[in-house]
Amino acid sequence: MNSAGNEGVRFEGLEQEVLMNFSSAGIQATLNNLSKWLVAVVFGIMFLWRHDIETLWAFCGVVVNGRLSTVLKGILNHERPVLSLRSDPGMPSSHAQSIFYTVTFCIISMVEYFGCNGITAVTSVLIIAMGSYFSWLRVSQRFHTLNQVAVGAVLGFCFSIFWFWLWDALLIKAFIAHFWVRIVAVVAAAGSCVGFLLYVVRNWVHDNKH
């Protein structure tokens, strides 16, 4: 009787552990799938909040940052950990690169608007932690190695810093001084926004088909 009772307890414990692991894996898989929409949602919110040319410039940076990731993948040609999941090269992680480009943009925007204080410092840490978690999901779901994600995150951070330095150091003066520069900047930014939106819609349709 005791043996049967112990076996029943062990079975129930094993069943609960399996269910918990399955639930955790399912949640992580869902969050990983949602991470591709994170950049679009964040920039949509930022545009509604700021609605200025610098946000449009940031949209242009999203596109350039994505192209940079694609070019580097082709050059490095680094295999993913599980080839059956994705056949294209995995170095650097484009998800991590896009996420940390966005993370850096959010932090820069907060500091510009609210200055350096305790609230912005804590919020920045939380944003970095969230970005790190969404990037780490690419490792846990075996789409990338830890090195591929780390390189993508560093590239996204560095490119974001460079992109906004380029705006503050060079382009904003020309933007203010010359009307034709404003026209070119707005058209290029609007084109980048439309291109990014089409990219998001295409991926949404592709995911629904599969």
Coordinates of C-alpha atoms in Angstrom, one line a residue:
M1 CA 0.0 0.0 0.0
N2 CA 2.8 2.4 0.9
S3 CA 4.7 1.4 -2.3
A4 CA 1.6 2.1 -4.4
G5 CA 1.0 5.4 -2.6
N6 CA 4.6 6.5 -3.2
E7 CA 4.4 5.5 -6.8
G8 CA 1.2 7.6 -7.2
V9 CA 2.9 10.6 -5.5
R10 CA 6.0 10.3 -7.7
F11 CA 3.8 10.0 -10.9
E12 CA 1.7 13.1 -9.9
G13 CA 5.0 15.0 -9.2
L14 CA 6.4 14.0 -12.5
E15 CA 3.2 14.9 -14.3
Q16 CA 3.1 18.4 -12.6
E17 CA 6.8 18.9 -13.6
V18 CA 6.1 18.0 -17.2
L19 CA 3.1 20.4 -17.3
M20 CA 5.1 23.2 -15.8
N21 CA 8.0 22.7 -18.2
F22 CA 5.6 22.6 -21.1
S23 CA 3.8 25.7 -19.9
S24 CA 7.1 27.5 -19.5
A25 CA 8.3 26.4 -22.9
G26 CA 5.0 27.5 -24.5
I27 CA 5.2 30.9 -22.9
Q28 CA 8.8 31.4 -24.0
A29 CA 8.0 30.3 -27.6
T30 CA 5.0 32.8 -27.7
L31 CA 7.1 35.6 -26.3
N32 CA 9.9 34.8 -28.8
N33 CA 7.3 35.0 -31.7
L34 CA 6.1 38.3 -30.3
S35 CA 9.6 39.8 -30.1
K36 CA 9.6 40.4 -33.9
W37 CA 6.7 42.9 -33.4
L38 CA 8.4 44.6 -30.4
V39 CA 10.3 47.0 -32.6
A40 CA 7.2 48.0 -34.6
V41 CA 5.1 48.6 -31.5
V42 CA 7.8 50.6 -29.7
F43 CA 8.4 52.8 -32.7
G44 CA 4.7 53.3 -33.2
I45 CA 4.4 54.5 -29.5
M46 CA 7.5 56.7 -29.8
F47 CA 6.2 58.3 -33.0
L48 CA 2.8 59.0 -31.4
W49 CA 4.6 60.5 -28.3
R50 CA 7.3 62.5 -30.1
H51 CA 6.0 62.9 -33.7
D52 CA 9.2 64.7 -34.8
I53 CA 11.8 64.3 -37.5
E54 CA 14.2 62.6 -35.2
T55 CA 11.8 59.8 -34.7
L56 CA 11.5 59.5 -38.5
W57 CA 15.3 59.4 -38.6
A58 CA 15.2 56.6 -36.1
F59 CA 12.9 54.7 -38.5
C60 CA 15.5 55.1 -41.2
G61 CA 18.0 53.7 -38.8
V62 CA 15.8 50.6 -38.3
V63 CA 16.0 49.8 -42.0
V64 CA 19.8 50.5 -42.3
N65 CA 20.4 48.5 -39.1
G66 CA 18.5 45.5 -40.6
R67 CA 20.4 45.7 -43.8
L68 CA 23.7 45.8 -41.9
S69 CA 22.7 42.7 -40.1
T70 CA 21.9 40.9 -43.4
V71 CA 25.2 41.9 -45.0
L72 CA 27.2 40.8 -41.9
K73 CA 25.4 37.4 -41.9
G74 CA 26.4 36.8 -45.5
I75 CA 30.0 37.8 -44.8
L76 CA 30.5 35.8 -41.6
N77 CA 28.3 32.9 -42.7
H78 CA 28.1 31.5 -39.2
E79 CA 25.8 28.4 -38.8
R80 CA 22.9 28.5 -36.4
P81 CA 22.8 25.9 -33.5
V82 CA 20.0 23.9 -35.1
L83 CA 20.0 24.1 -38.9
S84 CA 16.6 22.5 -39.3
L85 CA 15.0 25.6 -37.6
R86 CA 16.5 28.2 -39.9
S87 CA 18.8 27.6 -42.8
D88 CA 20.2 31.2 -43.1
P89 CA 23.4 32.2 -41.3
G90 CA 23.0 33.2 -37.6
M91 CA 25.8 35.7 -36.9
P92 CA 24.8 38.3 -35.8
S93 CA 21.3 37.8 -34.4
S94 CA 19.1 40.3 -36.3
H95 CA 16.5 40.1 -33.5
A96 CA 19.0 41.1 -30.9
Q97 CA 20.5 43.8 -33.1
S98 CA 17.1 45.3 -33.8
I99 CA 16.0 45.0 -30.1
F100 CA 19.1 46.8 -28.8
Y101 CA 18.9 49.4 -31.4
T102 CA 15.4 50.1 -30.2
V103 CA 16.4 49.9 -26.5
T104 CA 19.2 52.5 -27.0
F105 CA 16.8 54.8 -28.9
C106 CA 14.3 54.6 -26.0
I107 CA 16.9 55.4 -23.5
I108 CA 18.3 58.3 -25.5
S109 CA 14.8 59.7 -26.0
M110 CA 14.1 59.5 -22.2
V111 CA 17.3 61.3 -21.3
E112 CA 16.7 64.0 -23.9
Y113 CA 13.2 64.7 -22.6
F114 CA 13.5 64.1 -18.8
G115 CA 17.3 64.4 -18.2
C116 CA 19.5 62.1 -16.1
N117 CA 17.8 61.3 -12.8
G118 CA 16.8 58.4 -10.6
I119 CA 13.6 57.6 -12.5
T120 CA 15.2 57.6 -16.0
A121 CA 18.1 55.5 -14.6
V122 CA 15.8 52.9 -13.1
T123 CA 13.6 52.9 -16.2
S124 CA 16.7 52.5 -18.4
V125 CA 17.8 49.4 -16.4
L126 CA 14.3 47.9 -16.8
I127 CA 14.3 48.5 -20.5
I128 CA 17.8 46.9 -20.9
A129 CA 16.6 44.0 -18.8
M130 CA 13.6 43.5 -21.0
G131 CA 15.6 43.8 -24.2
S132 CA 18.1 41.3 -22.8
Y133 CA 15.3 38.8 -22.0
F134 CA 13.7 39.0 -25.4
S135 CA 17.2 38.6 -27.0
W136 CA 18.0 35.6 -24.7
L137 CA 14.8 33.9 -26.0
R138 CA 16.6 33.4 -29.3
V139 CA 19.1 31.3 -27.4
S140 CA 16.5 29.4 -25.4
Q141 CA 14.5 28.6 -28.5
R142 CA 17.8 27.4 -30.2
F143 CA 17.6 29.9 -33.1
H144 CA 21.0 31.4 -32.1
T145 CA 24.0 30.7 -30.0
L146 CA 24.8 33.0 -27.1
N147 CA 27.7 34.5 -29.0
Q148 CA 25.4 35.4 -32.0
V149 CA 22.9 37.1 -29.7
A150 CA 25.7 39.0 -27.8
V151 CA 27.3 40.2 -31.0
G152 CA 23.9 41.3 -32.4
A153 CA 23.1 43.2 -29.1
V154 CA 26.5 45.0 -29.2
L155 CA 26.1 45.9 -32.8
G156 CA 22.6 47.2 -32.3
F157 CA 23.7 49.3 -29.4
C158 CA 26.8 50.7 -31.2
F159 CA 24.9 51.4 -34.4
S160 CA 22.2 53.3 -32.5
I161 CA 24.7 55.5 -30.8
F162 CA 26.4 56.2 -34.2
W163 CA 23.1 56.9 -35.9
F164 CA 22.0 59.5 -33.4
W165 CA 25.5 61.0 -33.2
L166 CA 25.4 61.4 -37.0
W167 CA 22.1 63.2 -36.6
D168 CA 23.2 65.5 -33.8
A169 CA 26.7 66.2 -35.1
L170 CA 26.0 66.7 -38.9
L171 CA 22.6 66.3 -40.2
I172 CA 20.5 68.5 -37.9
K173 CA 22.5 71.6 -38.9
A174 CA 21.9 70.9 -42.6
F175 CA 18.2 70.1 -41.8
I176 CA 17.6 73.4 -40.2
A177 CA 19.7 75.5 -42.7
H178 CA 18.4 74.0 -46.0
F179 CA 14.9 73.5 -47.2
W180 CA 15.8 70.8 -49.7
V181 CA 17.5 68.8 -47.0
R182 CA 14.3 68.8 -45.0
I183 CA 12.4 67.6 -48.1
V184 CA 14.9 64.7 -48.7
A185 CA 14.9 63.7 -45.1
V186 CA 11.2 63.6 -44.8
V187 CA 10.7 61.7 -48.0
A188 CA 13.5 59.2 -47.1
A189 CA 12.1 58.7 -43.6
A190 CA 8.5 58.3 -44.9
G191 CA 9.7 55.8 -47.4
S192 CA 11.5 53.9 -44.6
C193 CA 8.3 53.9 -42.5
V194 CA 6.3 52.5 -45.4
G195 CA 8.9 49.9 -46.3
F196 CA 9.1 48.8 -42.6
L197 CA 5.3 48.6 -42.4
L198 CA 5.2 46.4 -45.6
Y199 CA 7.9 44.2 -44.1
V200 CA 5.9 43.7 -40.9
V201 CA 2.7 43.0 -42.9
R202 CA 4.5 40.5 -45.2
N203 CA 5.9 38.6 -42.1
W204 CA 2.5 38.6 -40.5
V205 CA 0.9 37.1 -43.6
H206 CA 3.8 34.6 -43.9
D207 CA 3.3 33.5 -40.2
N208 CA -0.4 33.0 -40.7
K209 CA 0.2 30.8 -43.7
H210 CA 2.5 28.6 -41.7

